[in-house]
Coordinates of C-alpha atoms in Angstrom, one line a residue:
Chain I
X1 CA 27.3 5.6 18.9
X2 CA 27.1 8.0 16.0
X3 CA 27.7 11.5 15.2
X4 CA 25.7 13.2 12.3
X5 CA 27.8 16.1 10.8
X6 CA 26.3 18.4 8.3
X7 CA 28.0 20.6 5.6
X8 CA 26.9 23.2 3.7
X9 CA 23.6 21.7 3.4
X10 CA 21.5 23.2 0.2
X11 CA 18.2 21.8 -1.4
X12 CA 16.3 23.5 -4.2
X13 CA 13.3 22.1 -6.1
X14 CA 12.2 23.1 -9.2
X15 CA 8.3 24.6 -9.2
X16 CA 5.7 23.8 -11.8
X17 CA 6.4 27.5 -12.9
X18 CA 9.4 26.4 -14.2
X19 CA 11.9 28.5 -11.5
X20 CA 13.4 27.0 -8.7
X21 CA 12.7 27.1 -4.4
X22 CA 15.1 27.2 -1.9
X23 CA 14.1 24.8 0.5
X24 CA 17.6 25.2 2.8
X25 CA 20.0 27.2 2.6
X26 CA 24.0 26.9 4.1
X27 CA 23.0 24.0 6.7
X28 CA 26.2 23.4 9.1
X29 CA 25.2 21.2 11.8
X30 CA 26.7 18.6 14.5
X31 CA 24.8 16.4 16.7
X32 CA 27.0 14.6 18.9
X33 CA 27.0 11.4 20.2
X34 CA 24.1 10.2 21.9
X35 CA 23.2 13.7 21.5
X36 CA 19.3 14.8 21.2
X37 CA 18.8 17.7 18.8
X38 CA 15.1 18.9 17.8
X39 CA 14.2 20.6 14.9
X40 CA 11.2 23.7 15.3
X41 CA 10.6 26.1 12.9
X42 CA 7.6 27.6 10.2
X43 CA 5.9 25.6 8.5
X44 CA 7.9 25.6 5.1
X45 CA 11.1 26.2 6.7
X46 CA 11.9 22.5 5.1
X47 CA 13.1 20.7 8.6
X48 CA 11.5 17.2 7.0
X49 CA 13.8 18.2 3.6
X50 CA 16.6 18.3 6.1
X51 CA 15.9 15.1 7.6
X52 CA 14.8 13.4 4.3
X53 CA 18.5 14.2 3.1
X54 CA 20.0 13.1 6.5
X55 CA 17.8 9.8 5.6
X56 CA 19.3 9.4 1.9
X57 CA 15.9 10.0 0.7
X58 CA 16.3 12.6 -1.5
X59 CA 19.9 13.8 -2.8
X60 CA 20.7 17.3 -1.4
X61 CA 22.1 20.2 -3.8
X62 CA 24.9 21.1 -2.2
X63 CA 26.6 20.2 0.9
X64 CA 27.1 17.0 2.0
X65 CA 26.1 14.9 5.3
X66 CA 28.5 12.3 7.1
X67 CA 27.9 9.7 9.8
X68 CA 30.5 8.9 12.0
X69 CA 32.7 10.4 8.9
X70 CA 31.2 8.3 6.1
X71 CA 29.3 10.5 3.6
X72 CA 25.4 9.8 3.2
X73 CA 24.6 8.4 -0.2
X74 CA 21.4 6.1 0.0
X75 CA 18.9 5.1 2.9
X76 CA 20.6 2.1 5.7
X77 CA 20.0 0.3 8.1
X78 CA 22.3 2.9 10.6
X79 CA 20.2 5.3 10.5
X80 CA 15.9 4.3 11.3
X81 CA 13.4 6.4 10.3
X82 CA 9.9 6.9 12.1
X83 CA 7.1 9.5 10.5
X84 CA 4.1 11.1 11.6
X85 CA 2.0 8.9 9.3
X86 CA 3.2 6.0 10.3
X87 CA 4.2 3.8 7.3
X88 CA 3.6 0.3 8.8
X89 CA 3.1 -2.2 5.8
X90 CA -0.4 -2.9 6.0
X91 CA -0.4 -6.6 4.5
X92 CA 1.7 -7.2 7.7
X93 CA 0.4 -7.8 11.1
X94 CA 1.9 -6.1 14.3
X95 CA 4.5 -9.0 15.0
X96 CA 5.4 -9.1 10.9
X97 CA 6.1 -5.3 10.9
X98 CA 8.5 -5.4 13.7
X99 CA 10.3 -8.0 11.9
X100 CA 10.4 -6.6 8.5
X101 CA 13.8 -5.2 8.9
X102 CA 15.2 -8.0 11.1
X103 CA 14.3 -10.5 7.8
X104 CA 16.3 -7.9 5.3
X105 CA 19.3 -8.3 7.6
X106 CA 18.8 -12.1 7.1
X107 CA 18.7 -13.0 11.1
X108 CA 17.2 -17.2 11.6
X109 CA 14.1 -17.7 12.2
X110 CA 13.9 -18.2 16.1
X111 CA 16.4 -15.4 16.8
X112 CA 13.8 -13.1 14.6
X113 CA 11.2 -14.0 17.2
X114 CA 13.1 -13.5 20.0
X115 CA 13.7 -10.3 19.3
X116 CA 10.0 -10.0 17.7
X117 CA 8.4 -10.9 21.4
X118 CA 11.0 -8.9 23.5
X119 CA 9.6 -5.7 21.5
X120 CA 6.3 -6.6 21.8
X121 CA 6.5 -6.5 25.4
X122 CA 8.8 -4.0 26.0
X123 CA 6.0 -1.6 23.7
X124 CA 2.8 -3.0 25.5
X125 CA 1.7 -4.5 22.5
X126 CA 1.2 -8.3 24.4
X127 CA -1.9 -9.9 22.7
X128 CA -1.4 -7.7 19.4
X129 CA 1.0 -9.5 17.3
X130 CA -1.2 -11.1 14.9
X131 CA -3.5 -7.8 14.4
X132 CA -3.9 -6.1 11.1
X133 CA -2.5 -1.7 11.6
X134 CA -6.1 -0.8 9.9
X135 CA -7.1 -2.6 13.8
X136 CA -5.0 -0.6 16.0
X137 CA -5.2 2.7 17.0
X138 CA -2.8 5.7 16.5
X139 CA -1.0 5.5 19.3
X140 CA -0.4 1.7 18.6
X141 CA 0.8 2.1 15.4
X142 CA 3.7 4.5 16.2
X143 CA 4.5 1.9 18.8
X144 CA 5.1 -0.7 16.2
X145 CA 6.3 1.3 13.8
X146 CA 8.5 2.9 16.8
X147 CA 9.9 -0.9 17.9
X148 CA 9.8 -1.7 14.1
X149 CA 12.6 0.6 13.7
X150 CA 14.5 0.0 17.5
X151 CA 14.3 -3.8 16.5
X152 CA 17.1 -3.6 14.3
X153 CA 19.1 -1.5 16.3
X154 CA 20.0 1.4 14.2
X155 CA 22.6 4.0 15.8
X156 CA 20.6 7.1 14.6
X157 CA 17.1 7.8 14.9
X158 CA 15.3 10.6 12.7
X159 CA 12.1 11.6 13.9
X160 CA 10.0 13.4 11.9
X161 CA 7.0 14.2 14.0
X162 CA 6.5 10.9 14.9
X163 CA 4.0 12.6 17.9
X164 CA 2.3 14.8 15.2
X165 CA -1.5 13.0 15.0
X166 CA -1.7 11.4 18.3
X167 CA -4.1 13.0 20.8
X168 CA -2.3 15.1 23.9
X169 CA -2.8 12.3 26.7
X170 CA -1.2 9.3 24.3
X171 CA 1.3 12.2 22.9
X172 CA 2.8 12.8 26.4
X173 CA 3.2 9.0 27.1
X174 CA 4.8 8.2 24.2
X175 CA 7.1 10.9 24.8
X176 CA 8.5 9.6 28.0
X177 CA 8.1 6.3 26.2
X178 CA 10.8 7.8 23.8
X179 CA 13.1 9.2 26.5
X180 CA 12.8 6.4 28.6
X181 CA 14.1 4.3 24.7
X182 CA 17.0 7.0 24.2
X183 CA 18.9 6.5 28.0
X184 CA 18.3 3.2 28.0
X185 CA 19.5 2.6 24.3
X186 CA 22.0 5.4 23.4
X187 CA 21.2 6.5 20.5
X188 CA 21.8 9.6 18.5
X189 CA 18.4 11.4 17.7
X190 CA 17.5 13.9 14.9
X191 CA 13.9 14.9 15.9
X192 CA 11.9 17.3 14.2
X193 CA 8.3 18.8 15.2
X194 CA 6.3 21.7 15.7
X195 CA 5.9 21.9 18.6
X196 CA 8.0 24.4 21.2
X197 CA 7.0 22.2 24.2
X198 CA 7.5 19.4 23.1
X199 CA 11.1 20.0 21.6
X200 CA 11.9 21.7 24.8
X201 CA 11.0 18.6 27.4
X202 CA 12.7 16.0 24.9
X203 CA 15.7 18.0 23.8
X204 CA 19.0 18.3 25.0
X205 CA 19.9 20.8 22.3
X206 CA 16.5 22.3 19.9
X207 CA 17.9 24.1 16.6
X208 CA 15.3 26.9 15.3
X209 CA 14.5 27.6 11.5
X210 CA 14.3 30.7 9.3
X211 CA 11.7 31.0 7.3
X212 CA 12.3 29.8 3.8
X213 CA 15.3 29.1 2.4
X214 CA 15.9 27.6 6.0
X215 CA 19.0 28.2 7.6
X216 CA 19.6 27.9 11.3
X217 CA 18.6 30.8 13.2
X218 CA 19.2 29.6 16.5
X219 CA 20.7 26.8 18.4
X220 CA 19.1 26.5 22.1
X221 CA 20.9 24.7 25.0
X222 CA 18.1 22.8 27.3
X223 CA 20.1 22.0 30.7
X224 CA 16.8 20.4 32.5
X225 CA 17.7 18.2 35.3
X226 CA 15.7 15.2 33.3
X227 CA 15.8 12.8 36.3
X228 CA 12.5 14.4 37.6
X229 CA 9.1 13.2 37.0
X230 CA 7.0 15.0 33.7
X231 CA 5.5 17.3 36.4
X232 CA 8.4 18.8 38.0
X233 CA 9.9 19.4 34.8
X234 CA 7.3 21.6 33.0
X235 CA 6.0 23.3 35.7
X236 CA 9.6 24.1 36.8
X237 CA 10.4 27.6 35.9
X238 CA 13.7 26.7 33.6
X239 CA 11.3 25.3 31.4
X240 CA 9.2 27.5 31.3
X241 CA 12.2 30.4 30.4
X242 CA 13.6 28.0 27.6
X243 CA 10.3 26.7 25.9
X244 CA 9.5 31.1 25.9
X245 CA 13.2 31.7 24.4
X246 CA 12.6 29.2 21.7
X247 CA 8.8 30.4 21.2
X248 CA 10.1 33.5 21.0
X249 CA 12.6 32.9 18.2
X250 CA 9.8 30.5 16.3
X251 CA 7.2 33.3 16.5
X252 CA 9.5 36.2 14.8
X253 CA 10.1 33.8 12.1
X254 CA 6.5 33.0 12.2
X255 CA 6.0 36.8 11.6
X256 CA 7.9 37.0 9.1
X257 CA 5.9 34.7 7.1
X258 CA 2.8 36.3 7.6
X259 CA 4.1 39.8 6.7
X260 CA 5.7 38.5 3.6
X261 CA 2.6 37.1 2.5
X262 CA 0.6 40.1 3.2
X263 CA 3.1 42.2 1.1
X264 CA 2.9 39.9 -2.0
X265 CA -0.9 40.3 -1.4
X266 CA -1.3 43.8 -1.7
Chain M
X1 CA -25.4 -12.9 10.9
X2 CA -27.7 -15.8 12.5
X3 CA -28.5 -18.8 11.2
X4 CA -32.3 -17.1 10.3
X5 CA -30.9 -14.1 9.2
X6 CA -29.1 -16.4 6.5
X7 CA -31.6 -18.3 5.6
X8 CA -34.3 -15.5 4.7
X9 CA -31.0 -13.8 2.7
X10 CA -30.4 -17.1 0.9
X11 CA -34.6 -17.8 0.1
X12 CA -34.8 -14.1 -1.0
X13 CA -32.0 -14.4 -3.5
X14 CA -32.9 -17.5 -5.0
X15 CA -37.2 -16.5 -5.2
X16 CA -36.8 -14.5 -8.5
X17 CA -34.8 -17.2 -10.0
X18 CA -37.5 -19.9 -9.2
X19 CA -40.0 -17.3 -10.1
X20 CA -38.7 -17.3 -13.5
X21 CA -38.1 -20.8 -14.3
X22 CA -41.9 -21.2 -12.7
X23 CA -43.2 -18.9 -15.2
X24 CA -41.4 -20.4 -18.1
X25 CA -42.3 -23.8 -17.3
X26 CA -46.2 -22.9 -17.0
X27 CA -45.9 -21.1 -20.4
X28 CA -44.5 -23.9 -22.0
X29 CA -46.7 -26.4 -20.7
X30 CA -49.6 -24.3 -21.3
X31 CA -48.8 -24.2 -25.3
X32 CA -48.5 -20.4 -24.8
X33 CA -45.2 -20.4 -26.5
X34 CA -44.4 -23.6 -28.7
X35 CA -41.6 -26.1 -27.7
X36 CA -40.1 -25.8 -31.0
X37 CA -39.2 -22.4 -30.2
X38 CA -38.5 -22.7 -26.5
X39 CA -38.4 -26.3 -24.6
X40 CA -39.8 -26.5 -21.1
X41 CA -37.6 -26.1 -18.6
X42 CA -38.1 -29.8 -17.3
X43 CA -36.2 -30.6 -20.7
X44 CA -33.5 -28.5 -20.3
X45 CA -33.1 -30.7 -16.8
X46 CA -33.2 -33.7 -18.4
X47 CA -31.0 -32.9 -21.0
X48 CA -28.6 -31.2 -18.3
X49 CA -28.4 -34.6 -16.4
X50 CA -27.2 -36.2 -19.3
X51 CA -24.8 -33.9 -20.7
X52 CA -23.3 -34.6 -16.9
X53 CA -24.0 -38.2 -16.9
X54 CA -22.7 -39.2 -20.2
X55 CA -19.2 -37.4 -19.6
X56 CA -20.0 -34.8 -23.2
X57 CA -20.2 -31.9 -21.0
X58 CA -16.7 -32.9 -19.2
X59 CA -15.2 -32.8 -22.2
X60 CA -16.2 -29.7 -23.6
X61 CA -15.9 -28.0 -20.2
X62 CA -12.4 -29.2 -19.5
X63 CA -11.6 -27.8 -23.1
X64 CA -13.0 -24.2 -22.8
X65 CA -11.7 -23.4 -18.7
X66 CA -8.1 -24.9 -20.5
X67 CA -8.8 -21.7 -22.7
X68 CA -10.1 -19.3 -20.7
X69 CA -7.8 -20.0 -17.7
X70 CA -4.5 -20.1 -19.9
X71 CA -5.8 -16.7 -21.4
X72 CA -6.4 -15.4 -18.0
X73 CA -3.4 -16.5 -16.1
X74 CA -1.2 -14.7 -19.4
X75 CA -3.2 -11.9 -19.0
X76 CA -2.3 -11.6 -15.3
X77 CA 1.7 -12.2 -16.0
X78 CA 1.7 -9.6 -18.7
X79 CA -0.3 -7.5 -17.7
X80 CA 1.1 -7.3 -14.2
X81 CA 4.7 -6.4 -15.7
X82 CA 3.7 -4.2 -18.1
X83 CA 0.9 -2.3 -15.5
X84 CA 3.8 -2.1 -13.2
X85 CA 6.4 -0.9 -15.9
X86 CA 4.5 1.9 -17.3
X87 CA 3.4 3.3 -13.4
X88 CA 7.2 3.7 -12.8
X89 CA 9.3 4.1 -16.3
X90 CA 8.3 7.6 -18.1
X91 CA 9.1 6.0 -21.4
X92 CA 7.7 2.7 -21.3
X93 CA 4.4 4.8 -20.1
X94 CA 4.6 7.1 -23.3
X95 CA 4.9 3.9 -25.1
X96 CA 2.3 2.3 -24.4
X97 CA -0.5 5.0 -23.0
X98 CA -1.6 5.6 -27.1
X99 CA -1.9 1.8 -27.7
X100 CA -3.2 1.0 -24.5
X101 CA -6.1 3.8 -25.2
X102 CA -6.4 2.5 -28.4
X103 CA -7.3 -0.4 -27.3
X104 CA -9.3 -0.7 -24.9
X105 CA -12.8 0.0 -26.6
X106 CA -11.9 -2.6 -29.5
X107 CA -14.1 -5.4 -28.8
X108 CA -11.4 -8.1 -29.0
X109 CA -13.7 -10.8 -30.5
X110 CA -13.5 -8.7 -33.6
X111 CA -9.9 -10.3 -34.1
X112 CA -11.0 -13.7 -34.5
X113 CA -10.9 -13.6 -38.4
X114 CA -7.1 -12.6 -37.8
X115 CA -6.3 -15.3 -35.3
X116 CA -7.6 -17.9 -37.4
X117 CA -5.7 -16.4 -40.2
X118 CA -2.6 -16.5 -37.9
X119 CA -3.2 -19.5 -36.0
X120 CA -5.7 -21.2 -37.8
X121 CA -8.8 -23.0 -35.1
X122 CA -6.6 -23.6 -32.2
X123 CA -6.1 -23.7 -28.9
X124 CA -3.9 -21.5 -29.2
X125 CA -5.9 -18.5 -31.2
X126 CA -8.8 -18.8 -28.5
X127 CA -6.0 -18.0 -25.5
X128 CA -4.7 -15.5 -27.6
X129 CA -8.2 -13.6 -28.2
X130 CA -8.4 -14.1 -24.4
X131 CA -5.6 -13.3 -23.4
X132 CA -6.1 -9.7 -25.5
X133 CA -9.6 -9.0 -23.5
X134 CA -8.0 -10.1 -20.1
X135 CA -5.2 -8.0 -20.5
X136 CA -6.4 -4.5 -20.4
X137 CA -8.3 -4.7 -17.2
X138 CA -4.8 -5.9 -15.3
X139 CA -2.8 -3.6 -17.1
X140 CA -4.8 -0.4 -16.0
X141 CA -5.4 -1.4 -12.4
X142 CA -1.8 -2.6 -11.7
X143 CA -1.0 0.4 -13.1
X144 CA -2.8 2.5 -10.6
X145 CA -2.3 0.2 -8.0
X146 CA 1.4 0.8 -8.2
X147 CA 1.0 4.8 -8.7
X148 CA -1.3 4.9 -5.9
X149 CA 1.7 2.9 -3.0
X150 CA 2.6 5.7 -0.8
X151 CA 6.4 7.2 -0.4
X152 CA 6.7 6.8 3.5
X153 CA 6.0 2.9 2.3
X154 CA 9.1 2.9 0.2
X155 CA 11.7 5.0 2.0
X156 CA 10.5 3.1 5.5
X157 CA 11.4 -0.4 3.4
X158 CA 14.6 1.3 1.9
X159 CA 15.6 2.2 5.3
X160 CA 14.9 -1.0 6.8
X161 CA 17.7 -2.6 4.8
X162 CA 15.5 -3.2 1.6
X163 CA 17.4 -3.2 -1.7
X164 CA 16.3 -1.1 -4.6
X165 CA 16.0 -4.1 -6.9
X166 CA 13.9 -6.3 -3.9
X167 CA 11.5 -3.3 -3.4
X168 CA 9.1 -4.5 -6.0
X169 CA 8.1 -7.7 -4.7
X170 CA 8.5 -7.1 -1.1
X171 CA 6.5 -3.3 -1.3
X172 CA 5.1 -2.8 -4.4
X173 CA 3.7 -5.8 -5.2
X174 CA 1.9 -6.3 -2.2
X175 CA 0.7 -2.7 -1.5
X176 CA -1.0 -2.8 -4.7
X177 CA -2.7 -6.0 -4.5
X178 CA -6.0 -5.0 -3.6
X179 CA -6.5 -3.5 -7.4
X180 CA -4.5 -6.2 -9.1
X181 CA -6.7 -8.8 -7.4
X182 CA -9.4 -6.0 -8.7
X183 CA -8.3 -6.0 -12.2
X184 CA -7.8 -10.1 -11.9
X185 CA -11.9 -10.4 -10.4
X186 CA -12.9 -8.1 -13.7
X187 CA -10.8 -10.3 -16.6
X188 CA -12.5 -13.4 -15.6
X189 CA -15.7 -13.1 -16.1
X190 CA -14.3 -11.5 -19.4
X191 CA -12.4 -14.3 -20.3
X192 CA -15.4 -17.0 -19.5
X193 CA -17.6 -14.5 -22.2
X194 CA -14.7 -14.3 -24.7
X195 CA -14.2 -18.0 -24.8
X196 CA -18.0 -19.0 -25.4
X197 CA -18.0 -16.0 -28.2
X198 CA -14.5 -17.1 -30.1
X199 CA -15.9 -21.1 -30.0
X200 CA -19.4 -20.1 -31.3
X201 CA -17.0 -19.0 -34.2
X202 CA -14.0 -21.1 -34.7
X203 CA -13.7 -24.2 -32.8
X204 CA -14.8 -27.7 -33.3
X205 CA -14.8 -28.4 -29.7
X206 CA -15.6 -26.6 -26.4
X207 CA -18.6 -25.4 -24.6
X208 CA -19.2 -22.8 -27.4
X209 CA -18.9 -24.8 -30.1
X210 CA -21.2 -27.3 -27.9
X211 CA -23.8 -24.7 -28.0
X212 CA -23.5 -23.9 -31.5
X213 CA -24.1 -27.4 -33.1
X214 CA -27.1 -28.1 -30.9
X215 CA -28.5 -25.2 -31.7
X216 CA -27.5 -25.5 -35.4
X217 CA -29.5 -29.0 -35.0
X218 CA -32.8 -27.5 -33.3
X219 CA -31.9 -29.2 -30.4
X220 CA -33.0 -26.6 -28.1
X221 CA -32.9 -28.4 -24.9
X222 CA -29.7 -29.9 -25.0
X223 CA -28.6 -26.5 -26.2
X224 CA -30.4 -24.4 -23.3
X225 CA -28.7 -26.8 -21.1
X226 CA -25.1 -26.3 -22.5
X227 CA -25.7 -22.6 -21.6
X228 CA -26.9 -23.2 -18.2
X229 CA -24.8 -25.3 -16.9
X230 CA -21.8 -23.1 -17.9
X231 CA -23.2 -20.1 -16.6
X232 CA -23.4 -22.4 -13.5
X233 CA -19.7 -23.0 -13.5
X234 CA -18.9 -18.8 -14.0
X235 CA -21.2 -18.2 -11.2
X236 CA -19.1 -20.8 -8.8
X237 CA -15.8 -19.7 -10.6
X238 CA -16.5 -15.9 -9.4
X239 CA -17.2 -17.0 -5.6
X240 CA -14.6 -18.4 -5.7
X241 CA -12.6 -15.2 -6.5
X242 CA -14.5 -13.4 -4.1
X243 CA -13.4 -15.7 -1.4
X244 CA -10.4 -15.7 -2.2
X245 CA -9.7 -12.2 -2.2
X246 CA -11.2 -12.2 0.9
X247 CA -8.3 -14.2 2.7
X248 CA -6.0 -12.3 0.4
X249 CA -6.8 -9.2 1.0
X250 CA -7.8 -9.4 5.1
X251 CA -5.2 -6.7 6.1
X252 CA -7.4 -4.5 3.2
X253 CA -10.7 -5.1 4.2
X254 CA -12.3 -2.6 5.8
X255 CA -13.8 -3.9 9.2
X256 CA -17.2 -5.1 9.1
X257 CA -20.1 -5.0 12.0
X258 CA -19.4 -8.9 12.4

């Protein structure tokens, strides 16, 4: 239960130059309860900035971001981060990175394990606890680092394309893996990626990007009757209309980028 | 590896070594070069067995690893903080980056005269001249150790519930072990060569000083066994190390064919 509400949002970084970038620009923004939102846009367009501030990473410029009405300040526990690359803590096996955040919270022992050994099954990761991430694969490790963050039961989840280097059979498993996670669970997720597709058959609402500064150019309802098997869904032709409405929008954007690039070459 | 596999590995390692003492031994024997200059090498044993035996060697032993252990394990406490200080503090870095450059091609056994100035022949100056040649090594691979632990690792820890203050010994610490434990394996041999070098010098006791009065003497066999069997204790000392990187470090390693 947690609704992410964003104001105003702004974030400029200074260059090596000496000026400044615009990385976003005016973000307003509510995802709703239990809501799932995906993020698509150019490369550039700064969805990860976005979701870095939303995280308490980095401080934004202007604008602010609340959960559940309290303003963001500083990364916690509410809200679990998962990233493309990972980030498991390598000195810790499989079983040890799940518990990582479960010891911070200061849980016993046994009740650490319990929880420990109810993710490793729930993941399929029975007979891996006590490997080493440099042993597992890629699709393994976002499992961990997937029931890592789940573990401690964090309202929000900010995805930041958490799919990104897997290969397209273990991509499309761990998808429903995560959709499967988010009805069963609850939670509020903040997902972003690059791919149309894939925002399209996860989202319930997929939020397109300008090119830089990013603003919001376009917010997308996705009204897919999601009780259907992975087949029916993607060859049905309501997804195949929304995933070309959002392509659509993505690709002018894309455009633009390439046109303002040829300019500034010429 | 097989049980052969290890045994032809182990022969061909230790074949030059037995080579070499061969050779000496038949040149000495042979009055090709004169005992006075150079004892046989069935001396040096002898002598070696009774350095052992009569408890001299203990002594002097227990007296030099006091020194170049102390040195080292100050070297790794220092050098550690102020590695990981200057990797994330701008100012301490600035600080220290001129001194630290400075430094590092001075060959520290060059301060001897000053520590026995200081702290006249003790125990004390020889851990302190250690201490100076262990440090450098630590300092600079903490240092990159630290610069080198990734972002996601942080912010993932941060988000997890870790405090800003406990980040350091439950991220930073332990993502950058594999080039501390580098920096450690390098000081130690260091501090083995920089404790024989300061007792040659100033010290009435210690393997060093050992070395120095038999040789002082002429008595080249006990002398050439007082080296030996030291070097004997560095070799075991740095297997060690290796070893026990080795469990240390398994999460680091890449994986081997075995």
């Amino acid at each position: 239960m947690a609704r992410i509400e964003i104001r105003g949002l702004g974030k400029t970084f200074p260059t090596i130059k000496g000026d400044a970038v615009d990385a976003i620009s005016d973000l307003s923004f509510t995802v709703g309860d239990n809501e799932f939102v995906s993020i698509v846009g150019p490369s550039g367009c700064g969805k990860s900035t976005w979701l870095s501030i939303v995280a308490g990473f980095i401080p934004p410029t202007t604008g602010t971001v609340l959960i559940d009405d309290r303003p963001v300040t500083a990364p916690g526990p509410d809200r679990g981060v998962v990233f493309q690359e990972y980030a498991l803590f390598p000195w810790r096996t499989v079983a040890d990175n799940i518990a990582y955040g479960l010891e911070e919270k200061g849980l016993a022992r046994d009740e650490v394990r319990r929880i420990v050994d109810a993710y490793v099954r729930r993941m399929g990761l029975a007979g891996f606890q006590s490997k080493y991430p440099r042993e597992l694969s890629g699709g393994m490790k976002q499992r961990v680092a997937l029931a890592r963050t789940l573990a401690y039961e964090p309202d929000v989840l900010l995805m930041d394309e958490p799919f990104g280097a897997l290969d397209a059979q273990t991509r499309e498993l761990q998808q429903d893996e995560l959709l499967g996670i988010w009805r069963e669970k609850k939670k509020t997720v903040l997902f972003v990626t690059h791919s149309v597709e894939e925002a399209v058959y996860l989202s319930e609402r997929v939020v397109v990007m300008t090119t830089r500064p990013g603003r919001i150019k376009s917010v997308i309802d996705v009204d897919l009757d999601r009780a259907r098997h992975r087949e029916d869904v993607v060859t049905s032709p309501e997804f195949a209309r929304l995933r070309n409405r959002v392509w659509l929008d993505v690709r002018e954007e894309v455009m633009k980028q390439y046109d303002a690039a040829r300019d500034s070459a010429r | 590896m097989t049980a052969r596999a290890r045994l032809v590995a182990a022969v061909s390692a230790l074949a030059p070594i037995a080579v070499a003492l061969a050779t000496w031994e038949a040149v000495t024997r042979a009055g090709v070069v004169s005992t006075q200059m150079l004892p046989t090498f069935s001396s040096v044993g002898t002598a070696a067995g009774d350095l052992v035996v009569s408890g001299v060697l203990g002594h002097h032993l227990l007296v030099s690893l006091y020194r170049a252990l102390g040195g080292l394990a100050l070297s790794i406490v220092v050098g550690v903080i102020l590695g990981f200080a200057m990797a994330t503090r701008r100012h301490v870095e600035s600080f220290f980056d001129p001194l630290v450059s400075l430094l590092y091609p001075l060959p520290k056994t060059a301060l001897v005269p000053l520590t026995m100035v200081w702290l006249g022949i003790t125990n004390q100056a020889a851990i302190l001249v250690v201490f100076l040649a262990g440090l450098l090594p630590v300092v600079v691979n903490t240092y990159h150790g630290v610069k080198r632990v990734e972002r996601v690792l942080i912010w993932s820890a941060r988000s997890l519930g870790t405090s800003e203050r406990r980040l350091f010994t439950r991220v930073v610490l332990p993502a950058s072990l594999p080039y501390i434990w580098n920096g450690i394996r390098i000081a130690l041999p260091i501090s083995f060569i920089v404790v024989i070098s300061v007792e040659l010098v100033a010290s009435r006791v210690g393997i060093g000083n050992l070395i120095n009065g038999y040789g002082g003497l002429g008595v080249y066999d006990y002398m050439f066994a007082a080296i030996f069997l030291f070097v004997l204790v560095a070799f075991v000392s740095d297997r060690f190390t290796v070893r026990l990187g080795r469990g240390l470090l398994r999460w680091h390693e890449e994986p081997s064919g075995r």
